[in-house]
């Protein structure tokens, strides 16, 4: 509605007051609560013969997330950051091409978020960081000494806290106080978080820009974007060299972990029941770039894989405990079972550089598991009996230790 009104140069009307009622001088509906005025408006249309039809139908409508009550839209004066001022949006779109995005689709998503209108940074709430401005009562223009006033107010807030703004008297700031009033709006919380680079990174022990910003996949429209825009406006450069996005931990049905749903699994529960290595193995085998599923079935699968890898390595190391490099058997003289060391080394030799140079730990775990599976499949029936017997001994040894621990 606002954009249409601007395009066709329509007058901006705001006939509803802060308490949700129409202005008293509005014809037919003066003093009525906005939603209750609907029936009166329909009645007037009928009387005028301009009502074409009336029918009730179900449709979606925005509601307050906290109170679950329907929302009311009003045209109100707000404070904005103009995206076209100083070519802010244009420069931001150019700058994201120089950022290292992990995963790479992060750049595409950020670019789509930057296809946006001006940023409304004011909110009408009783708590938050105040917008410390003085405006003329009639013209609504900022005080001509605004920059100096902001610095003075900031010093007082630094001494007395955020409440200082509400305690400061206008006459103590300016001489023509009778013509001005304080702004009671607060800042958008995304602006608060978006300027953390200005508050943190310029510390003596840190440096600007940050090497990495790390958050969930919903922050391209939030923290990543607000940080980018504020830093471009202040420093003409992004506040980060790289941005890493991770998915959320979800249950077996793909639902986000929530206390209200009762589907959470705490890390303490996992390492108390299965051991910390199982939790580490789950993380290492999960692609953090997507939603990460955790459930009892998933953890059981990780446990089985972990034991297979652990027992495989234990068996191999057990066969190498008295190995002497000078007395080693030539490769062509190795038996099928003895050659597994060479096969395993060639396999992990291809994946290890990827593991240490890249960020996808789950690839290392997957290759290691595949290596163990391939080795088992390649064994002859006689060799399988040897390995199975050794694994049974390992399991019995572990069971004995578990019994001792419980005792």
PDB file of N, CA, C and O in Angstrom, residues 197-269:
ATOM      1  N   UNK A 197      30.630  -5.490  15.125  1.00  0.00           N
ATOM      2  CA  UNK A 197      31.992  -5.362  14.586  1.00  0.00           C
ATOM      3  C   UNK A 197      32.625  -4.041  15.024  1.00  0.00           C
ATOM      4  O   UNK A 197      33.829  -3.971  15.276  1.00  0.00           O
ATOM      5  N   UNK A 198      31.813  -2.994  15.149  1.00  0.00           N
ATOM      6  CA  UNK A 198      32.337  -1.696  15.574  1.00  0.00           C
ATOM      7  C   UNK A 198      32.665  -1.688  17.062  1.00  0.00           C
ATOM      8  O   UNK A 198      33.528  -0.934  17.514  1.00  0.00           O
ATOM      9  N   UNK A 199      31.986  -2.551  17.823  1.00  0.00           N
ATOM     10  CA  UNK A 199      32.179  -2.585  19.278  1.00  0.00           C
ATOM     11  C   UNK A 199      33.253  -3.581  19.705  1.00  0.00           C
ATOM     12  O   UNK A 199      33.831  -3.432  20.786  1.00  0.00           O
ATOM     13  N   UNK A 200      33.513  -4.585  18.888  1.00  0.00           N
ATOM     14  CA  UNK A 200      34.373  -5.699  19.299  1.00  0.00           C
ATOM     15  C   UNK A 200      35.686  -5.774  18.520  1.00  0.00           C
ATOM     16  O   UNK A 200      36.772  -5.886  19.100  1.00  0.00           O
ATOM     17  N   UNK A 201      35.594  -5.709  17.206  1.00  0.00           N
ATOM     18  CA  UNK A 201      36.751  -6.038  16.370  1.00  0.00           C
ATOM     19  C   UNK A 201      37.868  -5.005  16.402  1.00  0.00           C
ATOM     20  O   UNK A 201      38.984  -5.293  15.968  1.00  0.00           O
ATOM     21  N   UNK A 202      37.579  -3.813  16.886  1.00  0.00           N
ATOM     22  CA  UNK A 202      38.616  -2.785  16.924  1.00  0.00           C
ATOM     23  C   UNK A 202      39.362  -2.778  18.261  1.00  0.00           C
ATOM     24  O   UNK A 202      40.095  -1.840  18.563  1.00  0.00           O
ATOM     25  N   UNK A 203      39.158  -3.825  19.047  1.00  0.00           N
ATOM     26  CA  UNK A 203      39.903  -4.012  20.287  1.00  0.00           C
ATOM     27  C   UNK A 203      41.380  -4.267  19.949  1.00  0.00           C
ATOM     28  O   UNK A 203      41.710  -4.781  18.887  1.00  0.00           O
ATOM     29  N   UNK A 204      42.268  -3.924  20.878  1.00  0.00           N
ATOM     30  CA  UNK A 204      43.713  -4.068  20.623  1.00  0.00           C
ATOM     31  C   UNK A 204      44.110  -5.509  20.348  1.00  0.00           C
ATOM     32  O   UNK A 204      45.075  -5.770  19.617  1.00  0.00           O
ATOM     33  N   UNK A 205      43.382  -6.473  20.939  1.00  0.00           N
ATOM     34  CA  UNK A 205      43.756  -7.872  20.792  1.00  0.00           C
ATOM     35  C   UNK A 205      43.093  -8.535  19.575  1.00  0.00           C
ATOM     36  O   UNK A 205      43.352  -9.692  19.287  1.00  0.00           O
ATOM     37  N   UNK A 206      42.224  -7.797  18.880  1.00  0.00           N
ATOM     38  CA  UNK A 206      41.542  -8.343  17.711  1.00  0.00           C
ATOM     39  C   UNK A 206      41.871  -7.492  16.487  1.00  0.00           C
ATOM     40  O   UNK A 206      42.600  -6.514  16.586  1.00  0.00           O
ATOM     41  N   UNK A 207      41.326  -7.876  15.355  1.00  0.00           N
ATOM     42  CA  UNK A 207      41.571  -7.095  14.155  1.00  0.00           C
ATOM     43  C   UNK A 207      40.324  -7.073  13.278  1.00  0.00           C
ATOM     44  O   UNK A 207      39.484  -7.977  13.349  1.00  0.00           O
ATOM     45  N   UNK A 208      40.208  -6.059  12.478  1.00  0.00           N
ATOM     46  CA  UNK A 208      39.094  -5.884  11.561  1.00  0.00           C
ATOM     47  C   UNK A 208      39.620  -6.006  10.135  1.00  0.00           C
ATOM     48  O   UNK A 208      40.685  -5.461   9.832  1.00  0.00           O
ATOM     49  N   UNK A 209      38.920  -6.733   9.258  1.00  0.00           N
ATOM     50  CA  UNK A 209      37.680  -7.482   9.490  1.00  0.00           C
ATOM     51  C   UNK A 209      37.927  -8.831  10.142  1.00  0.00           C
ATOM     52  O   UNK A 209      39.067  -9.301  10.194  1.00  0.00           O
ATOM     53  N   UNK A 210      36.857  -9.449  10.632  1.00  0.00           N
ATOM     54  CA  UNK A 210      36.975 -10.760  11.267  1.00  0.00           C
ATOM     55  C   UNK A 210      37.307 -11.814  10.217  1.00  0.00           C
ATOM     56  O   UNK A 210      36.933 -11.691   9.044  1.00  0.00           O
ATOM     57  N   UNK A 211      38.025 -12.855  10.642  1.00  0.00           N
ATOM     58  CA  UNK A 211      38.330 -13.953   9.728  1.00  0.00           C
ATOM     59  C   UNK A 211      37.058 -14.715   9.342  1.00  0.00           C
ATOM     60  O   UNK A 211      36.913 -15.137   8.197  1.00  0.00           O
ATOM     61  N   UNK A 212      36.149 -14.863  10.316  1.00  0.00           N
ATOM     62  CA  UNK A 212      34.988 -15.717  10.056  1.00  0.00           C
ATOM     63  C   UNK A 212      33.790 -15.286  10.890  1.00  0.00           C
ATOM     64  O   UNK A 212      33.913 -15.003  12.074  1.00  0.00           O
ATOM     65  N   UNK A 213      32.631 -15.227  10.265  1.00  0.00           N
ATOM     66  CA  UNK A 213      31.338 -15.126  10.944  1.00  0.00           C
ATOM     67  C   UNK A 213      30.675 -16.487  10.798  1.00  0.00           C
ATOM     68  O   UNK A 213      30.623 -17.034   9.700  1.00  0.00           O
ATOM     69  N   UNK A 214      30.162 -17.040  11.888  1.00  0.00           N
ATOM     70  CA  UNK A 214      29.580 -18.383  11.874  1.00  0.00           C
ATOM     71  C   UNK A 214      28.208 -18.342  12.530  1.00  0.00           C
ATOM     72  O   UNK A 214      28.083 -17.902  13.670  1.00  0.00           O
ATOM     73  N   UNK A 215      27.188 -18.785  11.811  1.00  0.00           N
ATOM     74  CA  UNK A 215      25.832 -18.838  12.362  1.00  0.00           C
ATOM     75  C   UNK A 215      24.968 -19.777  11.531  1.00  0.00           C
ATOM     76  O   UNK A 215      25.419 -20.344  10.537  1.00  0.00           O
ATOM     77  N   UNK A 216      23.709 -19.903  11.939  1.00  0.00           N
ATOM     78  CA  UNK A 216      22.769 -20.782  11.254  1.00  0.00           C
ATOM     79  C   UNK A 216      22.318 -20.225   9.915  1.00  0.00           C
ATOM     80  O   UNK A 216      22.570 -19.067   9.561  1.00  0.00           O
ATOM     81  N   UNK A 217      21.604 -21.075   9.159  1.00  0.00           N
ATOM     82  CA  UNK A 217      21.237 -20.735   7.781  1.00  0.00           C
ATOM     83  C   UNK A 217      20.164 -19.664   7.692  1.00  0.00           C
ATOM     84  O   UNK A 217      19.845 -19.216   6.587  1.00  0.00           O
ATOM     85  N   UNK A 218      19.602 -19.234   8.830  1.00  0.00           N
ATOM     86  CA  UNK A 218      18.583 -18.180   8.796  1.00  0.00           C
ATOM     87  C   UNK A 218      19.180 -16.785   8.925  1.00  0.00           C
ATOM     88  O   UNK A 218      18.447 -15.787   8.904  1.00  0.00           O
ATOM     89  N   UNK A 219      20.508 -16.697   9.061  1.00  0.00           N
ATOM     90  CA  UNK A 219      21.119 -15.403   9.365  1.00  0.00           C
ATOM     91  C   UNK A 219      21.538 -14.597   8.131  1.00  0.00           C
ATOM     92  O   UNK A 219      22.064 -13.490   8.268  1.00  0.00           O
ATOM     93  N   UNK A 220      21.299 -15.133   6.922  1.00  0.00           N
ATOM     94  CA  UNK A 220      21.560 -14.319   5.735  1.00  0.00           C
ATOM     95  C   UNK A 220      20.599 -13.132   5.711  1.00  0.00           C
ATOM     96  O   UNK A 220      20.954 -12.045   5.259  1.00  0.00           O
ATOM     97  N   UNK A 221      19.407 -13.316   6.218  1.00  0.00           N
ATOM     98  CA  UNK A 221      18.462 -12.201   6.293  1.00  0.00           C
ATOM     99  C   UNK A 221      18.614 -11.435   7.603  1.00  0.00           C
ATOM    100  O   UNK A 221      18.020 -10.371   7.764  1.00  0.00           O
ATOM    101  N   UNK A 222      19.405 -11.980   8.533  1.00  0.00           N
ATOM    102  CA  UNK A 222      19.570 -11.359   9.836  1.00  0.00           C
ATOM    103  C   UNK A 222      20.964 -10.810  10.053  1.00  0.00           C
ATOM    104  O   UNK A 222      21.358  -9.801   9.470  1.00  0.00           O
ATOM    105  N   UNK A 223      21.720 -11.483  10.910  1.00  0.00           N
ATOM    106  CA  UNK A 223      23.012 -10.972  11.379  1.00  0.00           C
ATOM    107  C   UNK A 223      24.016 -10.770  10.259  1.00  0.00           C
ATOM    108  O   UNK A 223      24.719  -9.753  10.217  1.00  0.00           O
ATOM    109  N   UNK A 224      24.110 -11.732   9.333  1.00  0.00           N
ATOM    110  CA  UNK A 224      25.068 -11.588   8.235  1.00  0.00           C
ATOM    111  C   UNK A 224      24.773 -10.331   7.424  1.00  0.00           C
ATOM    112  O   UNK A 224      25.674  -9.583   7.044  1.00  0.00           O
ATOM    113  N   UNK A 225      23.492 -10.103   7.143  1.00  0.00           N
ATOM    114  CA  UNK A 225      23.105  -8.969   6.305  1.00  0.00           C
ATOM    115  C   UNK A 225      23.235  -7.639   7.043  1.00  0.00           C
ATOM    116  O   UNK A 225      23.791  -6.672   6.500  1.00  0.00           O
ATOM    117  N   UNK A 226      22.746  -7.586   8.293  1.00  0.00           N
ATOM    118  CA  UNK A 226      22.822  -6.324   9.039  1.00  0.00           C
ATOM    119  C   UNK A 226      24.272  -5.942   9.324  1.00  0.00           C
ATOM    120  O   UNK A 226      24.629  -4.757   9.305  1.00  0.00           O
ATOM    121  N   UNK A 227      25.120  -6.939   9.561  1.00  0.00           N
ATOM    122  CA  UNK A 227      26.547  -6.659   9.770  1.00  0.00           C
ATOM    123  C   UNK A 227      27.184  -6.121   8.500  1.00  0.00           C
ATOM    124  O   UNK A 227      27.999  -5.191   8.540  1.00  0.00           O
ATOM    125  N   UNK A 228      26.815  -6.712   7.365  1.00  0.00           N
ATOM    126  CA  UNK A 228      27.359  -6.275   6.084  1.00  0.00           C
ATOM    127  C   UNK A 228      26.968  -4.832   5.785  1.00  0.00           C
ATOM    128  O   UNK A 228      27.820  -4.002   5.440  1.00  0.00           O
ATOM    129  N   UNK A 229      25.668  -4.519   5.933  1.00  0.00           N
ATOM    130  CA  UNK A 229      25.191  -3.185   5.576  1.00  0.00           C
ATOM    131  C   UNK A 229      25.773  -2.106   6.479  1.00  0.00           C
ATOM    132  O   UNK A 229      26.180  -1.036   6.000  1.00  0.00           O
ATOM    133  N   UNK A 230      25.823  -2.358   7.786  1.00  0.00           N
ATOM    134  CA  UNK A 230      26.366  -1.338   8.694  1.00  0.00           C
ATOM    135  C   UNK A 230      27.866  -1.139   8.470  1.00  0.00           C
ATOM    136  O   UNK A 230      28.370  -0.017   8.529  1.00  0.00           O
ATOM    137  N   UNK A 231      28.579  -2.233   8.204  1.00  0.00           N
ATOM    138  CA  UNK A 231      30.020  -2.110   7.974  1.00  0.00           C
ATOM    139  C   UNK A 231      30.315  -1.411   6.653  1.00  0.00           C
ATOM    140  O   UNK A 231      31.253  -0.614   6.556  1.00  0.00           O
ATOM    141  N   UNK A 232      29.506  -1.679   5.630  1.00  0.00           N
ATOM    142  CA  UNK A 232      29.696  -1.003   4.352  1.00  0.00           C
ATOM    143  C   UNK A 232      29.439   0.494   4.507  1.00  0.00           C
ATOM    144  O   UNK A 232      30.130   1.321   3.898  1.00  0.00           O
ATOM    145  N   UNK A 233      28.445   0.849   5.329  1.00  0.00           N
ATOM    146  CA  UNK A 233      28.120   2.258   5.542  1.00  0.00           C
ATOM    147  C   UNK A 233      29.230   2.962   6.328  1.00  0.00           C
ATOM    148  O   UNK A 233      29.551   4.127   6.060  1.00  0.00           O
ATOM    149  N   UNK A 234      29.828   2.250   7.297  1.00  0.00           N
ATOM    150  CA  UNK A 234      30.841   2.856   8.158  1.00  0.00           C
ATOM    151  C   UNK A 234      32.240   2.760   7.549  1.00  0.00           C
ATOM    152  O   UNK A 234      32.991   3.744   7.511  1.00  0.00           O
ATOM    153  N   UNK A 235      32.586   1.540   7.065  1.00  0.00           N
ATOM    154  CA  UNK A 235      33.972   1.273   6.651  1.00  0.00           C
ATOM    155  C   UNK A 235      34.161   1.054   5.155  1.00  0.00           C
ATOM    156  O   UNK A 235      35.290   0.907   4.694  1.00  0.00           O
ATOM    157  N   UNK A 236      33.039   0.969   4.421  1.00  0.00           N
ATOM    158  CA  UNK A 236      33.082   0.697   2.983  1.00  0.00           C
ATOM    159  C   UNK A 236      33.733  -0.647   2.682  1.00  0.00           C
ATOM    160  O   UNK A 236      34.339  -0.838   1.618  1.00  0.00           O
ATOM    161  N   UNK A 237      33.615  -1.595   3.601  1.00  0.00           N
ATOM    162  CA  UNK A 237      34.128  -2.952   3.402  1.00  0.00           C
ATOM    163  C   UNK A 237      33.356  -3.908   4.303  1.00  0.00           C
ATOM    164  O   UNK A 237      32.857  -3.487   5.361  1.00  0.00           O
ATOM    165  N   UNK A 238      33.199  -5.181   3.939  1.00  0.00           N
ATOM    166  CA  UNK A 238      32.493  -6.137   4.794  1.00  0.00           C
ATOM    167  C   UNK A 238      33.233  -6.324   6.118  1.00  0.00           C
ATOM    168  O   UNK A 238      34.459  -6.164   6.187  1.00  0.00           O
ATOM    169  N   UNK A 239      32.514  -6.719   7.193  1.00  0.00           N
ATOM    170  CA  UNK A 239      33.164  -6.919   8.488  1.00  0.00           C
ATOM    171  C   UNK A 239      33.791  -8.295   8.633  1.00  0.00           C
ATOM    172  O   UNK A 239      34.362  -8.609   9.668  1.00  0.00           O
ATOM    173  N   UNK A 240      33.682  -9.125   7.581  1.00  0.00           N
ATOM    174  CA  UNK A 240      34.203 -10.489   7.645  1.00  0.00           C
ATOM    175  C   UNK A 240      34.892 -10.875   6.342  1.00  0.00           C
ATOM    176  O   UNK A 240      34.540 -10.394   5.257  1.00  0.00           O
ATOM    177  N   UNK A 241      35.909 -11.746   6.482  1.00  0.00           N
ATOM    178  CA  UNK A 241      36.580 -12.296   5.309  1.00  0.00           C
ATOM    179  C   UNK A 241      35.843 -13.549   4.812  1.00  0.00           C
ATOM    180  O   UNK A 241      35.869 -13.866   3.632  1.00  0.00           O
ATOM    181  N   UNK A 242      35.245 -14.267   5.765  1.00  0.00           N
ATOM    182  CA  UNK A 242      34.528 -15.484   5.417  1.00  0.00           C
ATOM    183  C   UNK A 242      33.260 -15.622   6.231  1.00  0.00           C
ATOM    184  O   UNK A 242      33.157 -15.093   7.341  1.00  0.00           O
ATOM    185  N   UNK A 243      32.287 -16.332   5.675  1.00  0.00           N
ATOM    186  CA  UNK A 243      31.018 -16.603   6.359  1.00  0.00           C
ATOM    187  C   UNK A 243      30.714 -18.089   6.242  1.00  0.00           C
ATOM    188  O   UNK A 243      30.689 -18.626   5.129  1.00  0.00           O
ATOM    189  N   UNK A 244      30.541 -18.753   7.373  1.00  0.00           N
ATOM    190  CA  UNK A 244      30.223 -20.182   7.379  1.00  0.00           C
ATOM    191  C   UNK A 244      28.808 -20.371   7.918  1.00  0.00           C
ATOM    192  O   UNK A 244      28.477 -19.875   8.989  1.00  0.00           O
ATOM    193  N   UNK A 245      28.013 -21.090   7.155  1.00  0.00           N
ATOM    194  CA  UNK A 245      26.622 -21.335   7.527  1.00  0.00           C
ATOM    195  C   UNK A 245      26.432 -22.811   7.848  1.00  0.00           C
ATOM    196  O   UNK A 245      26.868 -23.669   7.085  1.00  0.00           O
ATOM    197  N   UNK A 246      25.794 -23.104   8.959  1.00  0.00           N
ATOM    198  CA  UNK A 246      25.512 -24.495   9.315  1.00  0.00           C
ATOM    199  C   UNK A 246      24.002 -24.708   9.428  1.00  0.00           C
ATOM    200  O   UNK A 246      23.237 -23.761   9.636  1.00  0.00           O
ATOM    201  N   UNK A 247      23.589 -25.955   9.248  1.00  0.00           N
ATOM    202  CA  UNK A 247      22.188 -26.295   9.409  1.00  0.00           C
ATOM    203  C   UNK A 247      21.828 -26.445  10.872  1.00  0.00           C
ATOM    204  O   UNK A 247      22.664 -26.287  11.756  1.00  0.00           O
ATOM    205  N   UNK A 248      20.568 -26.752  11.130  1.00  0.00           N
ATOM    206  CA  UNK A 248      20.093 -26.935  12.498  1.00  0.00           C
ATOM    207  C   UNK A 248      20.022 -28.426  12.845  1.00  0.00           C
ATOM    208  O   UNK A 248      19.849 -29.275  11.976  1.00  0.00           O
ATOM    209  N   UNK A 249      20.158 -28.725  14.129  1.00  0.00           N
ATOM    210  CA  UNK A 249      20.004 -30.099  14.599  1.00  0.00           C
ATOM    211  C   UNK A 249      18.509 -30.416  14.674  1.00  0.00           C
ATOM    212  O   UNK A 249      17.749 -29.683  15.315  1.00  0.00           O
ATOM    213  N   UNK A 250      18.092 -31.480  14.003  1.00  0.00           N
ATOM    214  CA  UNK A 250      16.681 -31.853  13.962  1.00  0.00           C
ATOM    215  C   UNK A 250      16.520 -33.297  14.418  1.00  0.00           C
ATOM    216  O   UNK A 250      17.484 -34.065  14.461  1.00  0.00           O
ATOM    217  N   UNK A 251      15.284 -33.679  14.745  1.00  0.00           N
ATOM    218  CA  UNK A 251      15.028 -35.055  15.171  1.00  0.00           C
ATOM    219  C   UNK A 251      14.798 -35.951  13.958  1.00  0.00           C
ATOM    220  O   UNK A 251      14.957 -35.522  12.801  1.00  0.00           O
ATOM    221  N   UNK A 252      14.408 -37.191  14.212  1.00  0.00           N
ATOM    222  CA  UNK A 252      14.255 -38.166  13.136  1.00  0.00           C
ATOM    223  C   UNK A 252      13.183 -37.757  12.132  1.00  0.00           C
ATOM    224  O   UNK A 252      13.223 -38.156  10.970  1.00  0.00           O
ATOM    225  N   UNK A 253      12.204 -36.941  12.582  1.00  0.00           N
ATOM    226  CA  UNK A 253      11.130 -36.482  11.698  1.00  0.00           C
ATOM    227  C   UNK A 253      11.460 -35.163  11.012  1.00  0.00           C
ATOM    228  O   UNK A 253      10.607 -34.595  10.321  1.00  0.00           O
ATOM    229  N   UNK A 254      12.682 -34.668  11.228  1.00  0.00           N
ATOM    230  CA  UNK A 254      13.074 -33.417  10.596  1.00  0.00           C
ATOM    231  C   UNK A 254      12.607 -32.178  11.323  1.00  0.00           C
ATOM    232  O   UNK A 254      12.710 -31.067  10.801  1.00  0.00           O
ATOM    233  N   UNK A 255      12.095 -32.362  12.563  1.00  0.00           N
ATOM    234  CA  UNK A 255      11.610 -31.219  13.339  1.00  0.00           C
ATOM    235  C   UNK A 255      12.747 -30.622  14.163  1.00  0.00           C
ATOM    236  O   UNK A 255      13.585 -31.342  14.697  1.00  0.00           O
ATOM    237  N   UNK A 256      12.770 -29.300  14.252  1.00  0.00           N
ATOM    238  CA  UNK A 256      13.794 -28.600  15.007  1.00  0.00           C
ATOM    239  C   UNK A 256      13.703 -28.964  16.483  1.00  0.00           C
ATOM    240  O   UNK A 256      12.614 -29.117  17.037  1.00  0.00           O
ATOM    241  N   UNK A 257      14.874 -29.126  17.118  1.00  0.00           N
ATOM    242  CA  UNK A 257      14.901 -29.451  18.540  1.00  0.00           C
ATOM    243  C   UNK A 257      14.234 -28.341  19.351  1.00  0.00           C
ATOM    244  O   UNK A 257      14.559 -27.161  19.182  1.00  0.00           O
ATOM    245  N   UNK A 258      13.296 -28.714  20.215  1.00  0.00           N
ATOM    246  CA  UNK A 258      12.554 -27.720  20.989  1.00  0.00           C
ATOM    247  C   UNK A 258      12.141 -28.313  22.327  1.00  0.00           C
ATOM    248  O   UNK A 258      11.656 -29.450  22.398  1.00  0.00           O
ATOM    249  N   UNK A 259      12.327 -27.539  23.392  1.00  0.00           N
ATOM    250  CA  UNK A 259      11.903 -28.002  24.716  1.00  0.00           C
ATOM    251  C   UNK A 259      10.391 -28.189  24.774  1.00  0.00           C
ATOM    252  O   UNK A 259       9.893 -29.101  25.435  1.00  0.00           O
ATOM    253  N   UNK A 260       9.669 -27.307  24.090  1.00  0.00           N
ATOM    254  CA  UNK A 260       8.209 -27.389  24.125  1.00  0.00           C
ATOM    255  C   UNK A 260       7.703 -28.661  23.447  1.00  0.00           C
ATOM    256  O   UNK A 260       6.679 -29.218  23.840  1.00  0.00           O
ATOM    257  N   UNK A 261       8.439 -29.131  22.411  1.00  0.00           N
ATOM    258  CA  UNK A 261       8.058 -30.372  21.731  1.00  0.00           C
ATOM    259  C   UNK A 261       8.560 -31.599  22.471  1.00  0.00           C
ATOM    260  O   UNK A 261       8.091 -32.706  22.234  1.00  0.00           O
ATOM    261  N   UNK A 262       9.532 -31.407  23.366  1.00  0.00           N
ATOM    262  CA  UNK A 262      10.081 -32.525  24.130  1.00  0.00           C
ATOM    263  C   UNK A 262      10.938 -33.470  23.312  1.00  0.00           C
ATOM    264  O   UNK A 262      11.063 -34.651  23.652  1.00  0.00           O
ATOM    265  N   UNK A 263      11.532 -32.969  22.219  1.00  0.00           N
ATOM    266  CA  UNK A 263      12.326 -33.846  21.341  1.00  0.00           C
ATOM    267  C   UNK A 263      13.819 -33.566  21.429  1.00  0.00           C
ATOM    268  O   UNK A 263      14.572 -33.933  20.527  1.00  0.00           O
ATOM    269  N   UNK A 264      14.246 -32.901  22.485  1.00  0.00           N
ATOM    270  CA  UNK A 264      15.665 -32.578  22.612  1.00  0.00           C
ATOM    271  C   UNK A 264      16.465 -33.766  23.149  1.00  0.00           C
ATOM    272  O   UNK A 264      15.937 -34.584  23.908  1.00  0.00           O
ATOM    273  N   UNK A 265      17.721 -33.842  22.733  1.00  0.00           N
ATOM    274  CA  UNK A 265      18.671 -34.835  23.251  1.00  0.00           C
ATOM    275  C   UNK A 265      19.900 -34.059  23.688  1.00  0.00           C
ATOM    276  O   UNK A 265      20.573 -33.445  22.861  1.00  0.00           O
ATOM    277  N   UNK A 266      20.198 -34.077  24.964  1.00  0.00           N
ATOM    278  CA  UNK A 266      21.320 -33.289  25.459  1.00  0.00           C
ATOM    279  C   UNK A 266      22.637 -34.026  25.228  1.00  0.00           C
ATOM    280  O   UNK A 266      22.678 -35.266  25.244  1.00  0.00           O
ATOM    281  N   UNK A 267      23.729 -33.303  24.996  1.00  0.00           N
ATOM    282  CA  UNK A 267      25.042 -33.935  24.835  1.00  0.00           C
ATOM    283  C   UNK A 267      25.424 -34.776  26.045  1.00  0.00           C
ATOM    284  O   UNK A 267      26.042 -35.834  25.901  1.00  0.00           O
ATOM    285  N   UNK A 268      25.043 -34.317  27.247  1.00  0.00           N
ATOM    286  CA  UNK A 268      25.372 -35.081  28.459  1.00  0.00           C
ATOM    287  C   UNK A 268      24.752 -36.467  28.435  1.00  0.00           C
ATOM    288  O   UNK A 268      25.377 -37.448  28.847  1.00  0.00           O
ATOM    289  N   UNK A 269      23.516 -36.562  27.935  1.00  0.00           N
ATOM    290  CA  UNK A 269      22.851 -37.866  27.850  1.00  0.00           C
ATOM    291  C   UNK A 269      23.637 -38.811  26.946  1.00  0.00           C
ATOM    292  O   UNK A 269      23.758 -40.000  27.225  1.00  0.00           O
TER     293      UNK A 269
END
